[in-house]
């Protein structure tokens, strides 16, 4: 019996190295939200390190749920889960509105728990929406995912601190360009295993090259503890406030929308299309992982789009590889010193590798759009308008500045707005027309109606 590549179990060494490559690709995205939120609530250095380790630990647990699955929970696709960026702005707003900063994290955790449980109950309804995501929609959304992530890579390439005098200087752009070239050379002139771990090797070589220039800081390794467990409710028992809960429920809807798009994208890439049951199971994993995460001092979890690019580029589609990456995340959460080793990788080096990863996602979206029949005028309009709407937050970040903050949570996510626009336009142009033709025999009999029906 032939095993699908998604269910293959590679050799241990290959599984470990490719799993570590997934961790390296998403590490910065996991640790950034706790660093931002921790600073907003005024955590000490020790508590900030603890919060970061907790988010790594819970990301690993959520990845296990998503890749290995239990019962009807988990898409069983090569998905890495971690803290969603969609929740950063509302969580910092919650922290700012909390009089006693010591209560900020408990209020956030309580809101995330409620939002996660409600999302778990709503997961099957999101799963039923899969029929509204044909190639013209999924291709648009996949392209938007890649395009939306590219600014993150460009920001990393310029340096870790936008306020620093050397931000965007040749000293930062040089290592980013060198890492990009290294990855491309390895992909072009090597074969087999070396070619598959080109990104990991690029990160390693780029880090080594950055050492003589003082761009690599080993201080976090020296200051970190060897062992540390994220004890439950370290910052206090969860508190439940209505305003915070409503805010995080909105974030949950955004996160579930993006996760649905990500599952459809990854399903195309690994050649196992995500059906209604898969999407519902994947969303259950996301939402259950989010509900459990605050117990160990973590935040809302969702699928990481940047790892889709890694799957697309390496063609290593095994979910067990990503589950191994989840194991590394758990270990990093339990061993702050080990976690700090990955933190040694300079941000510009991550930026150089990110250009390849995120660009691969956009390229996969374009490949999907080729299947959508863009020679038909209506589909061109759907793609054109949806891409334009989705790119607004990238090209004009202040475009929605006059809207309420709660609404901006959705509007500032180009992936969400582009996805909603593509679904709506697809309904208008491709579904409502079919219903109208079926009800109007005269129109159905017009010359060329067979082409319309096929469309």
PDB file of N, CA and C in Angstrom, residues 128-194:
ATOM      1  N   UNK A 128     -17.612  23.925   6.880  1.00  0.00           N
ATOM      2  CA  UNK A 128     -18.595  23.838   5.799  1.00  0.00           C
ATOM      3  C   UNK A 128     -18.375  24.892   4.726  1.00  0.00           C
ATOM      4  N   UNK A 129     -17.508  25.854   4.985  1.00  0.00           N
ATOM      5  CA  UNK A 129     -17.277  26.937   4.023  1.00  0.00           C
ATOM      6  C   UNK A 129     -16.299  26.546   2.923  1.00  0.00           C
ATOM      7  N   UNK A 130     -15.790  25.311   2.942  1.00  0.00           N
ATOM      8  CA  UNK A 130     -14.756  24.922   1.982  1.00  0.00           C
ATOM      9  C   UNK A 130     -15.239  25.018   0.537  1.00  0.00           C
ATOM     10  N   UNK A 131     -16.543  24.826   0.299  1.00  0.00           N
ATOM     11  CA  UNK A 131     -17.035  24.881  -1.086  1.00  0.00           C
ATOM     12  C   UNK A 131     -16.972  26.285  -1.671  1.00  0.00           C
ATOM     13  N   UNK A 132     -16.775  27.268  -0.814  1.00  0.00           N
ATOM     14  CA  UNK A 132     -16.669  28.648  -1.291  1.00  0.00           C
ATOM     15  C   UNK A 132     -15.214  29.055  -1.564  1.00  0.00           C
ATOM     16  N   UNK A 133     -14.314  28.069  -1.607  1.00  0.00           N
ATOM     17  CA  UNK A 133     -12.898  28.352  -1.821  1.00  0.00           C
ATOM     18  C   UNK A 133     -12.367  27.584  -3.041  1.00  0.00           C
ATOM     19  N   UNK A 134     -12.857  27.901  -4.247  1.00  0.00           N
ATOM     20  CA  UNK A 134     -12.307  27.291  -5.465  1.00  0.00           C
ATOM     21  C   UNK A 134     -10.908  27.859  -5.742  1.00  0.00           C
ATOM     22  N   UNK A 135     -10.196  27.368  -6.772  1.00  0.00           N
ATOM     23  CA  UNK A 135      -8.834  27.849  -7.049  1.00  0.00           C
ATOM     24  C   UNK A 135      -8.713  29.358  -7.200  1.00  0.00           C
ATOM     25  N   UNK A 136      -9.745  30.027  -7.752  1.00  0.00           N
ATOM     26  CA  UNK A 136      -9.635  31.478  -7.915  1.00  0.00           C
ATOM     27  C   UNK A 136      -9.567  32.173  -6.557  1.00  0.00           C
ATOM     28  N   UNK A 137     -10.187  31.588  -5.533  1.00  0.00           N
ATOM     29  CA  UNK A 137     -10.132  32.154  -4.186  1.00  0.00           C
ATOM     30  C   UNK A 137      -8.861  31.709  -3.467  1.00  0.00           C
ATOM     31  N   UNK A 138      -8.598  30.399  -3.471  1.00  0.00           N
ATOM     32  CA  UNK A 138      -7.429  29.903  -2.740  1.00  0.00           C
ATOM     33  C   UNK A 138      -6.134  30.457  -3.327  1.00  0.00           C
ATOM     34  N   UNK A 139      -6.054  30.548  -4.659  1.00  0.00           N
ATOM     35  CA  UNK A 139      -4.847  31.094  -5.280  1.00  0.00           C
ATOM     36  C   UNK A 139      -4.619  32.536  -4.879  1.00  0.00           C
ATOM     37  N   UNK A 140      -5.694  33.305  -4.821  1.00  0.00           N
ATOM     38  CA  UNK A 140      -5.583  34.707  -4.398  1.00  0.00           C
ATOM     39  C   UNK A 140      -5.106  34.805  -2.959  1.00  0.00           C
ATOM     40  N   UNK A 141      -5.695  33.981  -2.093  1.00  0.00           N
ATOM     41  CA  UNK A 141      -5.348  34.036  -0.672  1.00  0.00           C
ATOM     42  C   UNK A 141      -3.914  33.566  -0.446  1.00  0.00           C
ATOM     43  N   UNK A 142      -3.507  32.494  -1.126  1.00  0.00           N
ATOM     44  CA  UNK A 142      -2.134  32.007  -0.969  1.00  0.00           C
ATOM     45  C   UNK A 142      -1.145  33.082  -1.410  1.00  0.00           C
ATOM     46  N   UNK A 143      -1.433  33.730  -2.521  1.00  0.00           N
ATOM     47  CA  UNK A 143      -0.563  34.805  -2.994  1.00  0.00           C
ATOM     48  C   UNK A 143      -0.486  35.921  -1.961  1.00  0.00           C
ATOM     49  N   UNK A 144      -1.636  36.273  -1.378  1.00  0.00           N
ATOM     50  CA  UNK A 144      -1.664  37.327  -0.364  1.00  0.00           C
ATOM     51  C   UNK A 144      -0.880  36.937   0.887  1.00  0.00           C
ATOM     52  N   UNK A 145      -0.938  35.662   1.253  1.00  0.00           N
ATOM     53  CA  UNK A 145      -0.174  35.206   2.423  1.00  0.00           C
ATOM     54  C   UNK A 145       1.314  35.472   2.204  1.00  0.00           C
ATOM     55  N   UNK A 146       1.816  35.080   1.021  1.00  0.00           N
ATOM     56  CA  UNK A 146       3.223  35.299   0.726  1.00  0.00           C
ATOM     57  C   UNK A 146       3.579  36.769   0.657  1.00  0.00           C
ATOM     58  N   UNK A 147       2.756  37.546  -0.037  1.00  0.00           N
ATOM     59  CA  UNK A 147       3.026  38.977  -0.176  1.00  0.00           C
ATOM     60  C   UNK A 147       2.949  39.680   1.181  1.00  0.00           C
ATOM     61  N   UNK A 148       2.014  39.276   2.032  1.00  0.00           N
ATOM     62  CA  UNK A 148       1.870  39.901   3.352  1.00  0.00           C
ATOM     63  C   UNK A 148       3.043  39.584   4.266  1.00  0.00           C
ATOM     64  N   UNK A 149       3.665  38.428   4.067  1.00  0.00           N
ATOM     65  CA  UNK A 149       4.791  38.041   4.916  1.00  0.00           C
ATOM     66  C   UNK A 149       6.106  38.659   4.456  1.00  0.00           C
ATOM     67  N   UNK A 150       6.218  38.999   3.197  1.00  0.00           N
ATOM     68  CA  UNK A 150       7.478  39.535   2.687  1.00  0.00           C
ATOM     69  C   UNK A 150       7.948  40.789   3.436  1.00  0.00           C
ATOM     70  N   UNK A 151       7.055  41.738   3.791  1.00  0.00           N
ATOM     71  CA  UNK A 151       7.531  42.890   4.571  1.00  0.00           C
ATOM     72  C   UNK A 151       8.186  42.493   5.893  1.00  0.00           C
ATOM     73  N   UNK A 152       7.741  41.371   6.479  1.00  0.00           N
ATOM     74  CA  UNK A 152       8.378  40.887   7.706  1.00  0.00           C
ATOM     75  C   UNK A 152       9.834  40.531   7.429  1.00  0.00           C
ATOM     76  N   UNK A 153      10.070  39.825   6.324  1.00  0.00           N
ATOM     77  CA  UNK A 153      11.439  39.462   5.949  1.00  0.00           C
ATOM     78  C   UNK A 153      12.271  40.706   5.660  1.00  0.00           C
ATOM     79  N   UNK A 154      11.677  41.681   4.976  1.00  0.00           N
ATOM     80  CA  UNK A 154      12.412  42.907   4.665  1.00  0.00           C
ATOM     81  C   UNK A 154      12.762  43.670   5.942  1.00  0.00           C
ATOM     82  N   UNK A 155      11.850  43.641   6.921  1.00  0.00           N
ATOM     83  CA  UNK A 155      12.130  44.290   8.199  1.00  0.00           C
ATOM     84  C   UNK A 155      13.258  43.591   8.939  1.00  0.00           C
ATOM     85  N   UNK A 156      13.235  42.253   8.950  1.00  0.00           N
ATOM     86  CA  UNK A 156      14.331  41.515   9.578  1.00  0.00           C
ATOM     87  C   UNK A 156      15.662  41.833   8.910  1.00  0.00           C
ATOM     88  N   UNK A 157      15.666  41.922   7.591  1.00  0.00           N
ATOM     89  CA  UNK A 157      16.910  42.157   6.853  1.00  0.00           C
ATOM     90  C   UNK A 157      17.548  43.488   7.234  1.00  0.00           C
ATOM     91  N   UNK A 158      16.745  44.460   7.645  1.00  0.00           N
ATOM     92  CA  UNK A 158      17.279  45.782   7.963  1.00  0.00           C
ATOM     93  C   UNK A 158      17.876  45.862   9.360  1.00  0.00           C
ATOM     94  N   UNK A 159      17.545  44.899  10.217  1.00  0.00           N
ATOM     95  CA  UNK A 159      18.121  44.903  11.554  1.00  0.00           C
ATOM     96  C   UNK A 159      17.064  44.676  12.614  1.00  0.00           C
ATOM     97  N   UNK A 160      17.490  44.437  13.853  1.00  0.00           N
ATOM     98  CA  UNK A 160      16.540  44.122  14.922  1.00  0.00           C
ATOM     99  C   UNK A 160      15.819  45.334  15.499  1.00  0.00           C
ATOM    100  N   UNK A 161      16.394  46.528  15.365  1.00  0.00           N
ATOM    101  CA  UNK A 161      15.845  47.711  16.037  1.00  0.00           C
ATOM    102  C   UNK A 161      15.632  48.840  15.032  1.00  0.00           C
ATOM    103  N   UNK A 162      14.379  49.167  14.681  1.00  0.00           N
ATOM    104  CA  UNK A 162      14.123  50.228  13.709  1.00  0.00           C
ATOM    105  C   UNK A 162      14.636  51.598  14.137  1.00  0.00           C
ATOM    106  N   UNK A 163      14.821  51.795  15.453  1.00  0.00           N
ATOM    107  CA  UNK A 163      15.299  53.087  15.941  1.00  0.00           C
ATOM    108  C   UNK A 163      16.819  53.189  15.971  1.00  0.00           C
ATOM    109  N   UNK A 164      17.508  52.093  15.684  1.00  0.00           N
ATOM    110  CA  UNK A 164      18.973  52.101  15.722  1.00  0.00           C
ATOM    111  C   UNK A 164      19.538  52.884  14.534  1.00  0.00           C
ATOM    112  N   UNK A 165      20.733  53.453  14.726  1.00  0.00           N
ATOM    113  CA  UNK A 165      21.343  54.268  13.667  1.00  0.00           C
ATOM    114  C   UNK A 165      21.760  53.441  12.457  1.00  0.00           C
ATOM    115  N   UNK A 166      22.010  52.144  12.672  1.00  0.00           N
ATOM    116  CA  UNK A 166      22.454  51.301  11.563  1.00  0.00           C
ATOM    117  C   UNK A 166      21.310  50.502  10.935  1.00  0.00           C
ATOM    118  N   UNK A 167      20.065  50.843  11.289  1.00  0.00           N
ATOM    119  CA  UNK A 167      18.925  50.122  10.727  1.00  0.00           C
ATOM    120  C   UNK A 167      18.855  50.354   9.216  1.00  0.00           C
ATOM    121  N   UNK A 168      18.891  49.265   8.458  1.00  0.00           N
ATOM    122  CA  UNK A 168      18.853  49.370   7.004  1.00  0.00           C
ATOM    123  C   UNK A 168      20.192  49.660   6.364  1.00  0.00           C
ATOM    124  N   UNK A 169      21.264  49.649   7.158  1.00  0.00           N
ATOM    125  CA  UNK A 169      22.590  49.935   6.617  1.00  0.00           C
ATOM    126  C   UNK A 169      23.162  48.707   5.913  1.00  0.00           C
ATOM    127  N   UNK A 170      24.273  48.917   5.221  1.00  0.00           N
ATOM    128  CA  UNK A 170      24.927  47.812   4.525  1.00  0.00           C
ATOM    129  C   UNK A 170      25.388  46.737   5.501  1.00  0.00           C
ATOM    130  N   UNK A 171      25.686  47.138   6.737  1.00  0.00           N
ATOM    131  CA  UNK A 171      26.134  46.172   7.741  1.00  0.00           C
ATOM    132  C   UNK A 171      25.046  45.144   8.050  1.00  0.00           C
ATOM    133  N   UNK A 172      23.783  45.515   7.884  1.00  0.00           N
ATOM    134  CA  UNK A 172      22.682  44.585   8.101  1.00  0.00           C
ATOM    135  C   UNK A 172      22.216  43.936   6.804  1.00  0.00           C
ATOM    136  N   UNK A 173      22.132  44.730   5.748  1.00  0.00           N
ATOM    137  CA  UNK A 173      21.662  44.190   4.477  1.00  0.00           C
ATOM    138  C   UNK A 173      22.664  43.204   3.879  1.00  0.00           C
ATOM    139  N   UNK A 174      23.961  43.398   4.181  1.00  0.00           N
ATOM    140  CA  UNK A 174      24.990  42.489   3.667  1.00  0.00           C
ATOM    141  C   UNK A 174      24.779  41.048   4.101  1.00  0.00           C
ATOM    142  N   UNK A 175      24.660  40.786   5.426  1.00  0.00           N
ATOM    143  CA  UNK A 175      24.406  39.405   5.872  1.00  0.00           C
ATOM    144  C   UNK A 175      23.103  38.837   5.327  1.00  0.00           C
ATOM    145  N   UNK A 176      22.086  39.712   5.181  1.00  0.00           N
ATOM    146  CA  UNK A 176      20.810  39.232   4.628  1.00  0.00           C
ATOM    147  C   UNK A 176      21.000  38.775   3.184  1.00  0.00           C
ATOM    148  N   UNK A 177      21.712  39.590   2.393  1.00  0.00           N
ATOM    149  CA  UNK A 177      21.962  39.236   0.991  1.00  0.00           C
ATOM    150  C   UNK A 177      22.829  37.991   0.896  1.00  0.00           C
ATOM    151  N   UNK A 178      23.832  37.889   1.775  1.00  0.00           N
ATOM    152  CA  UNK A 178      24.726  36.728   1.757  1.00  0.00           C
ATOM    153  C   UNK A 178      23.945  35.450   2.058  1.00  0.00           C
ATOM    154  N   UNK A 179      23.044  35.518   3.054  1.00  0.00           N
ATOM    155  CA  UNK A 179      22.242  34.337   3.396  1.00  0.00           C
ATOM    156  C   UNK A 179      21.346  33.940   2.230  1.00  0.00           C
ATOM    157  N   UNK A 180      20.744  34.928   1.586  1.00  0.00           N
ATOM    158  CA  UNK A 180      19.895  34.656   0.430  1.00  0.00           C
ATOM    159  C   UNK A 180      20.686  33.968  -0.673  1.00  0.00           C
ATOM    160  N   UNK A 181      21.879  34.469  -0.958  1.00  0.00           N
ATOM    161  CA  UNK A 181      22.726  33.884  -2.011  1.00  0.00           C
ATOM    162  C   UNK A 181      23.126  32.459  -1.641  1.00  0.00           C
ATOM    163  N   UNK A 182      23.474  32.242  -0.367  1.00  0.00           N
ATOM    164  CA  UNK A 182      23.885  30.909   0.086  1.00  0.00           C
ATOM    165  C   UNK A 182      22.758  29.906  -0.124  1.00  0.00           C
ATOM    166  N   UNK A 183      21.533  30.292   0.264  1.00  0.00           N
ATOM    167  CA  UNK A 183      20.386  29.395   0.096  1.00  0.00           C
ATOM    168  C   UNK A 183      20.166  29.089  -1.382  1.00  0.00           C
ATOM    169  N   UNK A 184      20.251  30.106  -2.225  1.00  0.00           N
ATOM    170  CA  UNK A 184      20.042  29.903  -3.659  1.00  0.00           C
ATOM    171  C   UNK A 184      21.121  29.007  -4.262  1.00  0.00           C
ATOM    172  N   UNK A 185      22.364  29.217  -3.857  1.00  0.00           N
ATOM    173  CA  UNK A 185      23.469  28.393  -4.383  1.00  0.00           C
ATOM    174  C   UNK A 185      23.284  26.940  -3.963  1.00  0.00           C
ATOM    175  N   UNK A 186      22.921  26.733  -2.692  1.00  0.00           N
ATOM    176  CA  UNK A 186      22.721  25.365  -2.210  1.00  0.00           C
ATOM    177  C   UNK A 186      21.553  24.690  -2.928  1.00  0.00           C
ATOM    178  N   UNK A 187      20.503  25.449  -3.197  1.00  0.00           N
ATOM    179  CA  UNK A 187      19.364  24.880  -3.915  1.00  0.00           C
ATOM    180  C   UNK A 187      19.713  24.566  -5.367  1.00  0.00           C
ATOM    181  N   UNK A 188      20.608  25.350  -5.943  1.00  0.00           N
ATOM    182  CA  UNK A 188      20.930  25.183  -7.365  1.00  0.00           C
ATOM    183  C   UNK A 188      21.977  24.102  -7.599  1.00  0.00           C
ATOM    184  N   UNK A 189      22.984  24.014  -6.747  1.00  0.00           N
ATOM    185  CA  UNK A 189      24.137  23.168  -7.043  1.00  0.00           C
ATOM    186  C   UNK A 189      24.273  21.942  -6.147  1.00  0.00           C
ATOM    187  N   UNK A 190      23.322  21.701  -5.262  1.00  0.00           N
ATOM    188  CA  UNK A 190      23.381  20.505  -4.433  1.00  0.00           C
ATOM    189  C   UNK A 190      22.169  19.625  -4.718  1.00  0.00           C
ATOM    190  N   UNK A 191      22.219  18.418  -4.220  1.00  0.00           N
ATOM    191  CA  UNK A 191      21.142  17.458  -4.443  1.00  0.00           C
ATOM    192  C   UNK A 191      20.780  16.767  -3.126  1.00  0.00           C
ATOM    193  N   UNK A 192      19.648  16.091  -3.145  1.00  0.00           N
ATOM    194  CA  UNK A 192      19.249  15.243  -2.031  1.00  0.00           C
ATOM    195  C   UNK A 192      19.046  15.996  -0.733  1.00  0.00           C
ATOM    196  N   UNK A 193      19.589  15.403   0.339  1.00  0.00           N
ATOM    197  CA  UNK A 193      19.362  15.917   1.687  1.00  0.00           C
ATOM    198  C   UNK A 193      19.888  17.342   1.860  1.00  0.00           C
ATOM    199  N   UNK A 194      21.079  17.612   1.339  1.00  0.00           N
ATOM    200  CA  UNK A 194      21.669  18.953   1.467  1.00  0.00           C
ATOM    201  C   UNK A 194      20.772  20.004   0.840  1.00  0.00           C
TER     202      UNK A 194
END
